[in-house]
mmCIF file of C-alpha atoms and ligand atoms in Angstrom:
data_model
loop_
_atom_site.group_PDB
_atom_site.id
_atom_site.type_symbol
_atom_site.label_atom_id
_atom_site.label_comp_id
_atom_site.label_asym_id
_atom_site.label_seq_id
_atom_site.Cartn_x
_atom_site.Cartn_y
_atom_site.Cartn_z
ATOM 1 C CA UNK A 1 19.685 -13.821 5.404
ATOM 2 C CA UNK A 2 20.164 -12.267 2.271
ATOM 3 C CA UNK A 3 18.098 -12.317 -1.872
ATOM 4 C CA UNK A 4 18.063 -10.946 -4.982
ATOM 5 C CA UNK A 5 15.323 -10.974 -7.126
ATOM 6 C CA UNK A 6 14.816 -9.129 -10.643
ATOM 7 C CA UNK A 7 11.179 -8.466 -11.766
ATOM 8 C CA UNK A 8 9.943 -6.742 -15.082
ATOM 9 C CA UNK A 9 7.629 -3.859 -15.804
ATOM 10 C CA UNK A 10 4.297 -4.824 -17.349
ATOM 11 C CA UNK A 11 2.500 -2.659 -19.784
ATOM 12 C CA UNK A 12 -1.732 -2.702 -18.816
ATOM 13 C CA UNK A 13 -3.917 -3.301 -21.898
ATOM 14 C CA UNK A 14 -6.801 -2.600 -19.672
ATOM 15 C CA UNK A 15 -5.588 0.075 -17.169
ATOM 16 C CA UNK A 16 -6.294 0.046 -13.067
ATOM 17 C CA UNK A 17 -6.955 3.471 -12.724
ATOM 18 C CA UNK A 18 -8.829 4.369 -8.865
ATOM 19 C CA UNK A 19 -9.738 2.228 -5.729
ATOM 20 C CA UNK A 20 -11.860 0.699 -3.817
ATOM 21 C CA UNK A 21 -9.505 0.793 -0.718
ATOM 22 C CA UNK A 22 -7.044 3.137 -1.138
ATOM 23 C CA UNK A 23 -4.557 1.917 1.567
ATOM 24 C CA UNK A 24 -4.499 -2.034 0.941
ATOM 25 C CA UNK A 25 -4.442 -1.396 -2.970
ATOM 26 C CA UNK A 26 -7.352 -2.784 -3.772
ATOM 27 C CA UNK A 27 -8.688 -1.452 -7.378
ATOM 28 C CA UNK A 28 -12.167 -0.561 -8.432
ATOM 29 C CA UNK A 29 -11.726 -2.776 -11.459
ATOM 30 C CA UNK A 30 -10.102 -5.659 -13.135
ATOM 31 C CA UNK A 31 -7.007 -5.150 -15.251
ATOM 32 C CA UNK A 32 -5.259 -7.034 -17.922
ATOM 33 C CA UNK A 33 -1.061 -6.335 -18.348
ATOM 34 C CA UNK A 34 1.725 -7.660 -20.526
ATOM 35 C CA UNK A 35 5.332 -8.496 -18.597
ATOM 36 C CA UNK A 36 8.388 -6.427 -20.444
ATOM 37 C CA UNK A 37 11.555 -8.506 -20.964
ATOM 38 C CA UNK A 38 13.526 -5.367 -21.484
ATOM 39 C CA UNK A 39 12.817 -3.093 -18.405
ATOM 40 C CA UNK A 40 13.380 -4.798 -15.011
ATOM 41 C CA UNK A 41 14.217 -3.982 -11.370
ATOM 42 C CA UNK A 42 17.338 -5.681 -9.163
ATOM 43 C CA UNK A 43 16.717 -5.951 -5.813
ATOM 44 C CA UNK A 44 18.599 -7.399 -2.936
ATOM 45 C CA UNK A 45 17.564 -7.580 0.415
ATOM 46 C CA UNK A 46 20.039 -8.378 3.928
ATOM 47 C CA UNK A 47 18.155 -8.516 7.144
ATOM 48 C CA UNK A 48 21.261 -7.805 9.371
ATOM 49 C CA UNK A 49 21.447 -8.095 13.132
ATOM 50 C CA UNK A 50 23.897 -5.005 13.218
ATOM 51 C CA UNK A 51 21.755 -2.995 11.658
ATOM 52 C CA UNK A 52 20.335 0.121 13.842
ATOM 53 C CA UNK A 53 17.744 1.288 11.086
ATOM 54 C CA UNK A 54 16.674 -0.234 7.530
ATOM 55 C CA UNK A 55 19.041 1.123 4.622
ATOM 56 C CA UNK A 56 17.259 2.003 1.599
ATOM 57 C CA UNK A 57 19.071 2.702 -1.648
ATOM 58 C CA UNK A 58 17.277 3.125 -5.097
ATOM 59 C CA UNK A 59 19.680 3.684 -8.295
ATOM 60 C CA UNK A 60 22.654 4.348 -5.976
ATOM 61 C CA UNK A 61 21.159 7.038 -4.151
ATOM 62 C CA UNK A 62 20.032 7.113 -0.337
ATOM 63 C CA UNK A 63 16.028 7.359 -0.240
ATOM 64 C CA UNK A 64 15.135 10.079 1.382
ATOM 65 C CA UNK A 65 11.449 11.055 2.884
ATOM 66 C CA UNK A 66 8.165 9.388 1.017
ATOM 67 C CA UNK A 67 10.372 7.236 -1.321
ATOM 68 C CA UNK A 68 12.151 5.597 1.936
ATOM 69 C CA UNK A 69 9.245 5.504 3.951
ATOM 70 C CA UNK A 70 7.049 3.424 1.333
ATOM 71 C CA UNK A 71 9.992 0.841 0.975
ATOM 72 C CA UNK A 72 10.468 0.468 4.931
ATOM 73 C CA UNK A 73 6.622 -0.026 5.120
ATOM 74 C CA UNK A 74 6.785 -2.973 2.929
ATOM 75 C CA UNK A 75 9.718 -4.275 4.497
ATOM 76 C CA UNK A 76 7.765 -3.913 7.738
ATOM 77 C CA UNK A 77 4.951 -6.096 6.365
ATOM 78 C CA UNK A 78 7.245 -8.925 5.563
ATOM 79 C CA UNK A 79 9.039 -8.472 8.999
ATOM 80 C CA UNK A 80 5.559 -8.946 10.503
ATOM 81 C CA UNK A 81 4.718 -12.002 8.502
ATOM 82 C CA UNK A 82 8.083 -13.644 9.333
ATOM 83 C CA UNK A 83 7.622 -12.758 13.172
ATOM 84 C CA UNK A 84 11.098 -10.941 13.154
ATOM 85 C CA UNK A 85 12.266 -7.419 13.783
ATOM 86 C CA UNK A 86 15.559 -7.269 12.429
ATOM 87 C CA UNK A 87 16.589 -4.240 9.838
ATOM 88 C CA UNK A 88 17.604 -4.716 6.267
ATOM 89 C CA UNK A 89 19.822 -3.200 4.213
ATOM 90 C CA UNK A 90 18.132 -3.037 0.199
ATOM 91 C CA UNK A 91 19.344 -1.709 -2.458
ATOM 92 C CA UNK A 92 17.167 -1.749 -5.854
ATOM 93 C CA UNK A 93 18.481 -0.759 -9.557
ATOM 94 C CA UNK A 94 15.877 0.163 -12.409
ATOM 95 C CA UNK A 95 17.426 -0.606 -15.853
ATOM 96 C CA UNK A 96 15.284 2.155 -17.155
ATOM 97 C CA UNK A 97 14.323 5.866 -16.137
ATOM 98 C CA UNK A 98 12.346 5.803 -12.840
ATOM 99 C CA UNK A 99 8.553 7.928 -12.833
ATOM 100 C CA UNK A 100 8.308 8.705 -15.728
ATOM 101 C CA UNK A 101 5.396 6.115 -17.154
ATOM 102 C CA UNK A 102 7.396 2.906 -17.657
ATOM 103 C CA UNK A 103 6.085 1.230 -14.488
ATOM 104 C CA UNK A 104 8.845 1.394 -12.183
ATOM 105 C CA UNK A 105 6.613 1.460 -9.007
ATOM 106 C CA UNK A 106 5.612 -2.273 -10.421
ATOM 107 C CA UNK A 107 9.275 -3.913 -11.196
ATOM 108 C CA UNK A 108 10.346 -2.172 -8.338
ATOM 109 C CA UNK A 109 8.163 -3.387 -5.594
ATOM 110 C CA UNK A 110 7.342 -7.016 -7.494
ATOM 111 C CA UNK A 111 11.634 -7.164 -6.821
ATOM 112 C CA UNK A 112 11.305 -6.114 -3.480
ATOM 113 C CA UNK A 113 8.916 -8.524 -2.048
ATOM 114 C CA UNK A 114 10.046 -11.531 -3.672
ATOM 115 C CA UNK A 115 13.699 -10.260 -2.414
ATOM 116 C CA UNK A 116 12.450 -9.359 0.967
ATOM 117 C CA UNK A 117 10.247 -12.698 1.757
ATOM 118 C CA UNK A 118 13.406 -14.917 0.492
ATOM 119 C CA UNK A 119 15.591 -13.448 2.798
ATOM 120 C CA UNK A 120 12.827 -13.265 5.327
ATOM 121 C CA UNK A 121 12.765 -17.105 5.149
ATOM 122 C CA UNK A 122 9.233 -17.295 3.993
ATOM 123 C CA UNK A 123 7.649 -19.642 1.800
ATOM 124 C CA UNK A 124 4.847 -17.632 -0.491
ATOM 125 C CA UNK A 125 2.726 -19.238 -3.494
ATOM 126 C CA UNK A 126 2.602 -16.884 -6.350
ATOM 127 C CA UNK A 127 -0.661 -15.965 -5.177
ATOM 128 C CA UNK A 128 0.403 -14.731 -2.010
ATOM 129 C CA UNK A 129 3.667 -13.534 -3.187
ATOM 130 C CA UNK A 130 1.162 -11.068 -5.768
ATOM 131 C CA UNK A 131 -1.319 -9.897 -2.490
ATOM 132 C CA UNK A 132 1.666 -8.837 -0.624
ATOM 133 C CA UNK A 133 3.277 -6.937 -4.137
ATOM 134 C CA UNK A 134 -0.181 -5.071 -4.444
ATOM 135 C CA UNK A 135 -0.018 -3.490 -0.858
ATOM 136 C CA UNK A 136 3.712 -2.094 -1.777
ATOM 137 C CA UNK A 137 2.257 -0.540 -5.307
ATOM 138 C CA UNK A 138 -1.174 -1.586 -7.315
ATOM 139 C CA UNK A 139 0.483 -2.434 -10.609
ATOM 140 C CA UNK A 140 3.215 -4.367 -8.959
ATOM 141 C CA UNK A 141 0.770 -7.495 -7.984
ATOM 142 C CA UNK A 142 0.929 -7.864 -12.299
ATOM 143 C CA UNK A 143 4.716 -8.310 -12.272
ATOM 144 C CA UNK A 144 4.750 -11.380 -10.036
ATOM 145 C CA UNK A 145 3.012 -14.186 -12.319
ATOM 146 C CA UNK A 146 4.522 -14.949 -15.912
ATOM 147 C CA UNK A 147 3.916 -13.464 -19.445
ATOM 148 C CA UNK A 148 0.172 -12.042 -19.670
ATOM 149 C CA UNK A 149 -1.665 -11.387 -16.947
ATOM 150 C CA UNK A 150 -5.090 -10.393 -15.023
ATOM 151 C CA UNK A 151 -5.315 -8.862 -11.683
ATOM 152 C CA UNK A 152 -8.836 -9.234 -10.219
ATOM 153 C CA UNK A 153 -10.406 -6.673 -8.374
ATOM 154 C CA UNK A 154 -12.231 -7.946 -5.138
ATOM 155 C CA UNK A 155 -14.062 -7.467 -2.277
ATOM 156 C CA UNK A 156 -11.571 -8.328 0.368
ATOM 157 C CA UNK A 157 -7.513 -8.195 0.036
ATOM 158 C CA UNK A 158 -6.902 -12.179 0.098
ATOM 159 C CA UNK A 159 -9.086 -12.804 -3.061
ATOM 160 C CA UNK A 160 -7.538 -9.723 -5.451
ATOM 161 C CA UNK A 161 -4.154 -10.659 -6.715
ATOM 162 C CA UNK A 162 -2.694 -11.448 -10.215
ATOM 163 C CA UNK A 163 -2.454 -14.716 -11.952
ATOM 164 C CA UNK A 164 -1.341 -15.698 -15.739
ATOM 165 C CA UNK A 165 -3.681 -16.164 -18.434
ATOM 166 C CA UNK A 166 -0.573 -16.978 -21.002
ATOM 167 C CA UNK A 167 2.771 -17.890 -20.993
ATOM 168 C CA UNK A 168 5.357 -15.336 -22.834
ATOM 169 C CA UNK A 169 6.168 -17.614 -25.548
ATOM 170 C CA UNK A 170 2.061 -17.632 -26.104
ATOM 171 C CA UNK A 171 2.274 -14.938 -28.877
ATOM 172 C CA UNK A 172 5.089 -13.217 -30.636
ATOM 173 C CA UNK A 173 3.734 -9.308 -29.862
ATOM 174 C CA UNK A 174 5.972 -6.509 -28.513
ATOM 175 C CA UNK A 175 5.681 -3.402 -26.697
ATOM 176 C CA UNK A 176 8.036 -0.773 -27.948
ATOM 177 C CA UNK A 177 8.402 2.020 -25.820
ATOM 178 C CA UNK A 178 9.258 5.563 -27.602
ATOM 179 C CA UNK A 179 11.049 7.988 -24.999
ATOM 180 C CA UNK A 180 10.040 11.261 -25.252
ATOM 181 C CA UNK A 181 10.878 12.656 -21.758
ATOM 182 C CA UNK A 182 13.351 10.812 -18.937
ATOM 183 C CA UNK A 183 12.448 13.590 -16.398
ATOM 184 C CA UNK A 184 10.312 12.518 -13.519
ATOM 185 C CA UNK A 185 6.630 13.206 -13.612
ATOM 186 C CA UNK A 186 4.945 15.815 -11.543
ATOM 187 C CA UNK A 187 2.126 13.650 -9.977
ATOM 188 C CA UNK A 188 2.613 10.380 -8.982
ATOM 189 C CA UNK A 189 -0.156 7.611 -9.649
ATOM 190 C CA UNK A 190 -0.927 7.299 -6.108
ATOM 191 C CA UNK A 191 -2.393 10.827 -5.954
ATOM 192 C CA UNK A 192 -3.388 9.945 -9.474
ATOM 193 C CA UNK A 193 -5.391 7.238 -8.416
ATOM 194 C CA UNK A 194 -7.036 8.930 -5.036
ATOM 195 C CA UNK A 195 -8.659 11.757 -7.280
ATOM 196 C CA UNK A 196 -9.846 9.551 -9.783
ATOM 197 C CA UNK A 197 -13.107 9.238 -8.458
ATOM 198 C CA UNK A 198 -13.285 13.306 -8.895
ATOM 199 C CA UNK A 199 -14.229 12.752 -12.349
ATOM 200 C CA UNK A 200 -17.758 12.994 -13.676
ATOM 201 C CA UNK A 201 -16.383 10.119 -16.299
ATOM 202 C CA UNK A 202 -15.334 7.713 -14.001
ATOM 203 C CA UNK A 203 -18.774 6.016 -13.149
ATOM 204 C CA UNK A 204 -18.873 5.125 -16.657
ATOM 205 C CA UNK A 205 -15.808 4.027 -17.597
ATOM 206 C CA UNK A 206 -15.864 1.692 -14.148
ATOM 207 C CA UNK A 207 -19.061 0.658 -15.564
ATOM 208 C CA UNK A 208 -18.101 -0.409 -19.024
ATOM 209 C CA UNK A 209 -14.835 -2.591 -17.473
ATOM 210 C CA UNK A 210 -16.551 -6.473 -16.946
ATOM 211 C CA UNK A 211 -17.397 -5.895 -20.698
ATOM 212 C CA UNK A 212 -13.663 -4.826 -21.906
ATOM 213 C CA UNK A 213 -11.881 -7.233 -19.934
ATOM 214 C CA UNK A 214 -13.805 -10.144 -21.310
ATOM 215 C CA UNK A 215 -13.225 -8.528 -24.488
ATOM 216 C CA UNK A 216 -9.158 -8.482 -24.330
ATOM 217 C CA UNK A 217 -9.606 -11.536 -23.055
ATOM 218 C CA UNK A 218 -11.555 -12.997 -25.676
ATOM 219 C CA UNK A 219 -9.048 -11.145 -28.464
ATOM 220 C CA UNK A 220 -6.110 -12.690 -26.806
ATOM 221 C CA UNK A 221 -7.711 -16.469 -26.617
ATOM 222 C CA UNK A 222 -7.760 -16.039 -30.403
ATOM 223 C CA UNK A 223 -5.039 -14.036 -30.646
ATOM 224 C CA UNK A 224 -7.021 -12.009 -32.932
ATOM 225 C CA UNK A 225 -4.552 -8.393 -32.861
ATOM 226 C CA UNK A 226 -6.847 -5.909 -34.390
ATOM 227 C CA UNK A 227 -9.096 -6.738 -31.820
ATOM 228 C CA UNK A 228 -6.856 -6.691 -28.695
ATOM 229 C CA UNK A 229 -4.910 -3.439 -30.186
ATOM 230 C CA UNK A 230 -8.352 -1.526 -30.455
ATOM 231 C CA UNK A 231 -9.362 -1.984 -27.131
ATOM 232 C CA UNK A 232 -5.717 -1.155 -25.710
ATOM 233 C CA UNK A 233 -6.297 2.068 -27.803
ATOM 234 C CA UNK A 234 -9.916 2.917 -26.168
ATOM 235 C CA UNK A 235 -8.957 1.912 -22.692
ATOM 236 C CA UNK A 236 -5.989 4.147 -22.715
ATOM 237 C CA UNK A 237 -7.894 7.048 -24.330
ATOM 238 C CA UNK A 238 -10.676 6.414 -21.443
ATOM 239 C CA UNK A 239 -7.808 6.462 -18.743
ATOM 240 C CA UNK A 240 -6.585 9.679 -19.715
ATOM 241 C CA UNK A 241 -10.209 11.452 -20.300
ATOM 242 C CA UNK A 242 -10.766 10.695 -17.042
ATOM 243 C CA UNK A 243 -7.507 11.921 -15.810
ATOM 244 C CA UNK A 244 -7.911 15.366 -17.603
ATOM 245 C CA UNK A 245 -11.417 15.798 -16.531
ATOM 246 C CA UNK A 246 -10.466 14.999 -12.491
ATOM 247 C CA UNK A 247 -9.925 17.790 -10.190
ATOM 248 C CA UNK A 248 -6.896 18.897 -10.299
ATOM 249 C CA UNK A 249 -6.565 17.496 -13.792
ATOM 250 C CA UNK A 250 -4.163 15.468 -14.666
ATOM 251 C CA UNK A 251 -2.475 15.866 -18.266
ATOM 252 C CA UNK A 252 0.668 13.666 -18.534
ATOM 253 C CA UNK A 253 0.965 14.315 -22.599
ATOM 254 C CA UNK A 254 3.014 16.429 -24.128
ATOM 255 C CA UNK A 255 3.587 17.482 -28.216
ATOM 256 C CA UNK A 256 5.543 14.581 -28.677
ATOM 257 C CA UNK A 257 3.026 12.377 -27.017
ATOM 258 C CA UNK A 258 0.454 13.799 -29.716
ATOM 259 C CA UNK A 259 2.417 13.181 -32.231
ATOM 260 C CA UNK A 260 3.190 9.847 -31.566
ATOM 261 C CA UNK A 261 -0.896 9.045 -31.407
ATOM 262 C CA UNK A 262 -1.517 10.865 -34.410
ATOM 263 C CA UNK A 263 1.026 8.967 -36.133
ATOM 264 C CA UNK A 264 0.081 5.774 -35.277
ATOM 265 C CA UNK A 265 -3.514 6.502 -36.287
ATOM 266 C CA UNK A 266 -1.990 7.636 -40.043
ATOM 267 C CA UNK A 267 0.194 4.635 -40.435
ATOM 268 C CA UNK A 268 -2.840 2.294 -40.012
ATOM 269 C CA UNK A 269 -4.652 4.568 -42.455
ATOM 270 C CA UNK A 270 -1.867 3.869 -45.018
ATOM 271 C CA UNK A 271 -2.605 0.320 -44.166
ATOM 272 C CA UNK A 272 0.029 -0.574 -41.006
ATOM 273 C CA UNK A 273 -0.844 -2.281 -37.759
ATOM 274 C CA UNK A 274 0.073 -0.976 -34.744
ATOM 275 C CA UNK A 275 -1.879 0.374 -31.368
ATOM 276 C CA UNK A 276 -0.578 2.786 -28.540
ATOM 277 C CA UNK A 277 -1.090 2.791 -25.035
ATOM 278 C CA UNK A 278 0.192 5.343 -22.683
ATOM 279 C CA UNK A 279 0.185 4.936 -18.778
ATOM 280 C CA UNK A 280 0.586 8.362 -16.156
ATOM 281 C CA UNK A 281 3.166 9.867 -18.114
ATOM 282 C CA UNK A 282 4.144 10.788 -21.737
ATOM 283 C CA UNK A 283 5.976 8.474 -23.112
ATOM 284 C CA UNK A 284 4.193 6.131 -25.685
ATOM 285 C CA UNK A 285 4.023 2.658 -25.991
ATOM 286 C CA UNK A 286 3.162 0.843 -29.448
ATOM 287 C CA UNK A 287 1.801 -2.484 -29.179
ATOM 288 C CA UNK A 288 3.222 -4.772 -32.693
ATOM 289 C CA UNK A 289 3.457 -8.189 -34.579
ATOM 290 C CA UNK A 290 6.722 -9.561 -33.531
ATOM 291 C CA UNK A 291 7.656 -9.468 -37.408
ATOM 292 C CA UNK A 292 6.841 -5.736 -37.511
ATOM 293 C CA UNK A 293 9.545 -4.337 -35.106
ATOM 294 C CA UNK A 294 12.307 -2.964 -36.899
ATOM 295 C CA UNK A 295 9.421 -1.012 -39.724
ATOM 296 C CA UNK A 296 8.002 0.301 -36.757
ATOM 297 C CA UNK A 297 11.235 1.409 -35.131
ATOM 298 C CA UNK A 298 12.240 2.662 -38.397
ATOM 299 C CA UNK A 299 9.156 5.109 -38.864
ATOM 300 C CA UNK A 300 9.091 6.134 -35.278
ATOM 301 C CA UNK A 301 12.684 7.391 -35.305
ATOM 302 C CA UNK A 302 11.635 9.933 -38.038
ATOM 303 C CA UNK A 303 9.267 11.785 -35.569
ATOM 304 C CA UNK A 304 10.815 14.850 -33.881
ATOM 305 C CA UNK A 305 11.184 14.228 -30.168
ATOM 306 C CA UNK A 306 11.736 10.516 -29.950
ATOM 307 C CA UNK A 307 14.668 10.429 -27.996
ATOM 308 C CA UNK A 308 14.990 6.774 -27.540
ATOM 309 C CA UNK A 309 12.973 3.442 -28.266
ATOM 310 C CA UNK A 310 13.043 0.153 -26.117
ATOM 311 C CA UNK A 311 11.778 -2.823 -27.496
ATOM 312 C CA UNK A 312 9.876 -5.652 -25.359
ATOM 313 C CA UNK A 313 8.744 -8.868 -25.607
ATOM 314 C CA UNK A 314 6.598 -10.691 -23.467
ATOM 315 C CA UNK A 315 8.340 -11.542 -20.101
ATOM 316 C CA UNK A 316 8.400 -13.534 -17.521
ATOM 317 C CA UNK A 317 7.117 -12.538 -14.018
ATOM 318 C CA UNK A 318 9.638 -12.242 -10.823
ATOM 319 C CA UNK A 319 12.309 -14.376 -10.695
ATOM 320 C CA UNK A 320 14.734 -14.834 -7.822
ATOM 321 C CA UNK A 321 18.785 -14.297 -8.570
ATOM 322 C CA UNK A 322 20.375 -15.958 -5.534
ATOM 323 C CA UNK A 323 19.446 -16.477 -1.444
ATOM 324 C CA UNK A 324 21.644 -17.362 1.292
ATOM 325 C CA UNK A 325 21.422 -17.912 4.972
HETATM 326 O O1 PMV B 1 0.414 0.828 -9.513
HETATM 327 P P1 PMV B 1 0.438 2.281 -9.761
HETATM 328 O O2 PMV B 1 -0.012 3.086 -8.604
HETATM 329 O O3 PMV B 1 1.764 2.752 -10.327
HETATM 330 O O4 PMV B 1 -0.669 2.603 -10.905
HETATM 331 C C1 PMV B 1 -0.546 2.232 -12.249
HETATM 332 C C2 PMV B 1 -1.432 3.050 -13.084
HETATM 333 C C3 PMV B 1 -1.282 2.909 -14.595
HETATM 334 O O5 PMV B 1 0.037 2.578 -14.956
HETATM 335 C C4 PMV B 1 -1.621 4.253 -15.205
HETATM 336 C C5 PMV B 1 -2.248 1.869 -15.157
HETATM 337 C C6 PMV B 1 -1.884 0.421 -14.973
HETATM 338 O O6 PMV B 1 -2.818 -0.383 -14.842
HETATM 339 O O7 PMV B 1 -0.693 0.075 -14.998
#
């Protein structure tokens, strides 16, 4: 019993950012993402009779302590919806630099449970297969269903899971990430998330959500892209107030990140479109016009610090590779 699956990495336009139920995943507000077409997870999954303990390799590398541990959990919540006990050997590669704000907690565990229930023998809907994502990593749920997306927030698990609003061919936008740091980042969203609460902005900005998510919802029904880029801009702004102003604080900028904002706020002055977003960690992401890419590659490779730039379109959700018996 063995799958592969590949799943992208989905940039949030409206951010999930602290929960309601901080072991089952379930956030304290609706979120709306975009799926990457350039930065994906592989995942394959072998639940092997011979095996003594589950094998977990990410990138190459054995897993070792928290990293290990989270994967075997998930695999233990597919072994308990398949009935079985059996131990799998998994081995996962990120086409992109792991922790360090491209979402690889979301490609990666969107892989992993479409890998996992194929070789588990299950039969999931989308809507299950998204549930089951969310319990391995929040963001994760978004990478299941196709092109853009909205994850609900709800009362109980069953009724909070992703589904898609558009498909990727809906509108010609991309998502270029600019690289300013590969190194991994000192706090991980998890903590991230659990402190979130800590801040005396975070009533607030949970309050203001319904309001912003009909918004970007609105903006993307019309495809109306000043619109949707100045709400990405404002959410992401309110995400990281909030961050900063938590205890401990979190500040995942650095000068580059700065830089970056300050730039794209100038270059719309001078009369160019673009809008950044920035999840927990400082590399930048610049929503654009399909048409606009290489200008905007162009003038961001003139700003000291970008190291490298990776241009997305919209993707499509998890996909699996191959399965056999
Ligand atoms: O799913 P997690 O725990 O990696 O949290 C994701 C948090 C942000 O990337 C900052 C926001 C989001 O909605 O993707």
């Amino acid at each position: 019993m063995k799958a592969k699956a590949k799943a992208p990495a989905n940039i949030a336009f409206i951010k999930y950012w602290g929960k309601k139920d901080q072991k089952l995943r379930i956030p304290m507000n609706s979120s709306i993402s975009m799926n990457l077409s350039a930065v994906f997870t592989i995942t394959s999954v072998e639940f092997d009779r011979r095996l003594k303990m589950d094998k977990v390799y990410l990138n190459g590398k054995k897993a070792l302590g928290k990293e290990r541990e989270r994967v075997v959990d998930h695999l233990d919540r597919v072994r308990e919806m398949a009935g079985m006990k059996l131990f799998a050997d998994m081995r996962s590669v990120n086409n992109f630099p792991k922790g360090s704000g491209i979402a690889s907690s979301a490609s990666g565990f969107a892989a992993l449970t479409l890998a996992a229930v194929r070789a588990a023998n299950l039969k999931l809907s989308t809507r299950q297969l998204s549930i089951l994502a969310r319990m391995g990593s929040g963001s994760a749920c978004r990478s299941i269903p196709d092109g853009f997306v909205e994850w609900k927030t709800a009362k109980t698990s069953n009724a909070s899971f992703a589904r898609s609003l558009f498909p990727p061919d809906y509108w010609d936008i991309c998502d270029l990430i600019v690289i300013v740091t590969r190194k991994k980042k000192k706090v991980s969203s998890t903590k991230g998330h659990a402190v979130a609460e800590s801040s005396p902005f975070y009533k607030t900005r949970i309050r203001g959500m319904k309001e912003k998510v009909e918004a970007i919802k609105k903006a993307l029904r019309n495809k109306d892209f000043n619109s949707l880029g100045q709400i990405i801009e404002e959410d992401a702004i309110n995400m990281h107030a909030v961050m900063m102003t938590s205890s401990p604080p979190l500040y995942y900028w650095t000068g580059a990140t700065m830089e970056i904002i300050q730039s794209v706020i100038r270059w719309r002055e001078e009369g160019f479109q673009s809008y950044f977003t920035i999840d927990a960690g400082p590399n930048v992401h610049i929503i654009c016009r399909g048409r606009d890419v290489d200008h905007l590659k162009h003038l961001l490779l003139k700003i000291h610090g970008v190291r490298d730039i990776i241009i997305n379109r919209p993707a499509k959700g998890a996909r699996l590779i191959s399965s056999r018996k």
